[in-house]
XYZ file of C-alpha atoms in Angstrom:
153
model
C 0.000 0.000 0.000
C 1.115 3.363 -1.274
C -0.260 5.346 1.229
C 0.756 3.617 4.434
C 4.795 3.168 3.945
C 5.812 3.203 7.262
C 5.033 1.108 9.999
C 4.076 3.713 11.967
C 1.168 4.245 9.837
C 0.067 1.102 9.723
C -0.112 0.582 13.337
C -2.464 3.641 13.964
C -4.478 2.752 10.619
C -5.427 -1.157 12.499
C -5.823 0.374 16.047
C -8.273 3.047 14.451
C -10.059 -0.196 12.311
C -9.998 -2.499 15.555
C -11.572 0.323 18.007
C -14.602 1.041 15.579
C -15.420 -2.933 14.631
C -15.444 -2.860 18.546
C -17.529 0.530 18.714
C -19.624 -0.957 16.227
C -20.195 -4.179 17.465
C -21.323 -3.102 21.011
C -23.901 -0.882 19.127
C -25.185 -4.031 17.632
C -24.819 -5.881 20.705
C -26.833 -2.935 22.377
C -29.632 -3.049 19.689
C -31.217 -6.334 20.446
C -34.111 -6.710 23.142
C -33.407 -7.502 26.384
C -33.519 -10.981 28.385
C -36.267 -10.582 30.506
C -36.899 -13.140 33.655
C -40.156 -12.427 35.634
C -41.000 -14.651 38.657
C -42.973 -14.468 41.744
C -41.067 -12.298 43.677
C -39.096 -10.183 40.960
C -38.337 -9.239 37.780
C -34.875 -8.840 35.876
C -34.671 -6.775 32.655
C -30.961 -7.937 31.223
C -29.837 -5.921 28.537
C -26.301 -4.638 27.787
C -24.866 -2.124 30.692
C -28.654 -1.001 31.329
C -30.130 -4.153 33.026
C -32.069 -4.104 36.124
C -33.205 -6.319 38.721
C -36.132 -5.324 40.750
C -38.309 -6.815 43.685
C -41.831 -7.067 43.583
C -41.758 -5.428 46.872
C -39.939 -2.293 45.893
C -42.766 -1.710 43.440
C -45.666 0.706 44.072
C -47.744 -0.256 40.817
C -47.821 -1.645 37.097
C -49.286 0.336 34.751
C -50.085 -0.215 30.800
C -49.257 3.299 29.116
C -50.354 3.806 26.120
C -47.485 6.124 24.450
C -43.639 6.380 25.933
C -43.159 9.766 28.095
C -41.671 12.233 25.543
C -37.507 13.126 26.607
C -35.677 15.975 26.655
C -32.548 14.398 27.408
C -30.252 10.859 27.915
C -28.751 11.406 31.274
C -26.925 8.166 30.980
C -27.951 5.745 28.336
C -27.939 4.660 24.820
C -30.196 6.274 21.868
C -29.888 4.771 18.147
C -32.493 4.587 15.768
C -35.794 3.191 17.747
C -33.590 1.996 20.999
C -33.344 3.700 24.016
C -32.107 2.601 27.216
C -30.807 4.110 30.428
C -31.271 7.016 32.316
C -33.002 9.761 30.489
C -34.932 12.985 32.101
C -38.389 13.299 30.637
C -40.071 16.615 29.353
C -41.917 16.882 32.510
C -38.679 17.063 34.560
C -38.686 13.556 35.966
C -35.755 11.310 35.694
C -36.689 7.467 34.421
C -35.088 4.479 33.644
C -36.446 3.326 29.912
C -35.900 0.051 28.201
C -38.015 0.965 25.031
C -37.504 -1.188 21.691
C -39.768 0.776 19.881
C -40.548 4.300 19.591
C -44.309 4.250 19.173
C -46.883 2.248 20.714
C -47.732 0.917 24.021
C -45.475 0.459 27.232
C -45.044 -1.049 30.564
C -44.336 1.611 33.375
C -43.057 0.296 36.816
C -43.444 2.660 39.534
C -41.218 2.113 42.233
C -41.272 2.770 46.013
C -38.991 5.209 45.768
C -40.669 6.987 43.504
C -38.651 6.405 39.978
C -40.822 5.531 37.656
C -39.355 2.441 34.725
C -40.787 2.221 31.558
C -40.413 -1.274 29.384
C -41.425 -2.198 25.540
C -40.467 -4.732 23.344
C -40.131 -4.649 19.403
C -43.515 -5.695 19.083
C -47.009 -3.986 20.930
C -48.640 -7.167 21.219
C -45.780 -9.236 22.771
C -45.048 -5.947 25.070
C -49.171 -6.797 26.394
C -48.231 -10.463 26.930
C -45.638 -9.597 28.985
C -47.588 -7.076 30.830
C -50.186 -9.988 31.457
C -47.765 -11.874 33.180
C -45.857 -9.059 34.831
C -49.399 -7.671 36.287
C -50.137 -11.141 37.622
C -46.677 -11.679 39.199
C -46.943 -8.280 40.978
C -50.580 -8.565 42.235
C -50.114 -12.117 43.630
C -47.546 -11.042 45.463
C -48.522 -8.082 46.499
C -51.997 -9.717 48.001
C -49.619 -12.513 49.212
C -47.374 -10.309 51.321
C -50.581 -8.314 52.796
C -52.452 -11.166 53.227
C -49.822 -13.882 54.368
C -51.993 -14.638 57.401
C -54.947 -16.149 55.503
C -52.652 -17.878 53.314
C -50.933 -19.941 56.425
């Protein structure tokens, strides 16, 4: 190659190719939904650097939304194309946590004990309200499990 005749060229041009396949490939790795586990007693949202595990106990409600909260900013999080997740502060002023595979339709919103507010959705509307089927059901049984652990004895 003409244009890269000394060695010290060459160097920088593969250190400059190897960091942006690696750039590139955690954008890709980012991009895909998340792995999510819901039980009983919690659920775990794992997704690249973003994931989050949370008890059924720390959670106030479960709520079916039916648009995403518009943002004003990513406080610490990832934005390409129709993903975002992370931290993000919401045109109302409120800092959330958003897993959101889609930018329009319908969304899960987890509001917490401590007030933070999480809002989930998948690729796909109808598989995000299958999941919140199952997430709803997880959270009231325990909740009326936990409040009404006497009866259940």
């Amino acid at each position: 190659m003409k244009f890269l005749k000394s060695k010290w060229e060459r160097s920088v041009c593969l250190v400059v190719a190897i960091v942006l396949l690696a750039a590139l490939g955690m954008i890709c790795w980012q991009m895909q939904e998340p792995v999510i586990d819901v039980t009983n007693t919690r659920i775990s949202i794992d997704c690249p650097f973003y994931g989050v595990v949370v008890d059924w106990k720390d959670v106030r409600q479960v709520e079916w939304c039916g648009a995403l909260p518009l943002l004003s900013s990513r406080t610490n999080g990832f934005a390409a194309g129709k993903v975002r997740v992370g931290h993000f502060c919401a045109k109302s002023g409120e800092r959330i946590r958003m897993f959101s595979y889609s930018r329009v339709g319908a969304c899960i919103c987890f509001v917490l004990c401590s007030g933070e507010k999480v809002y989930l959705n998948l690729k796909n509307e109808e598989r995000t309200k299958e999941l919140f089927d199952i997430v709803n059901a997880c959270f009231l049984f325990e909740h009326y499990r936990t409040r009404h652990s006497n009866l259940l004895l």
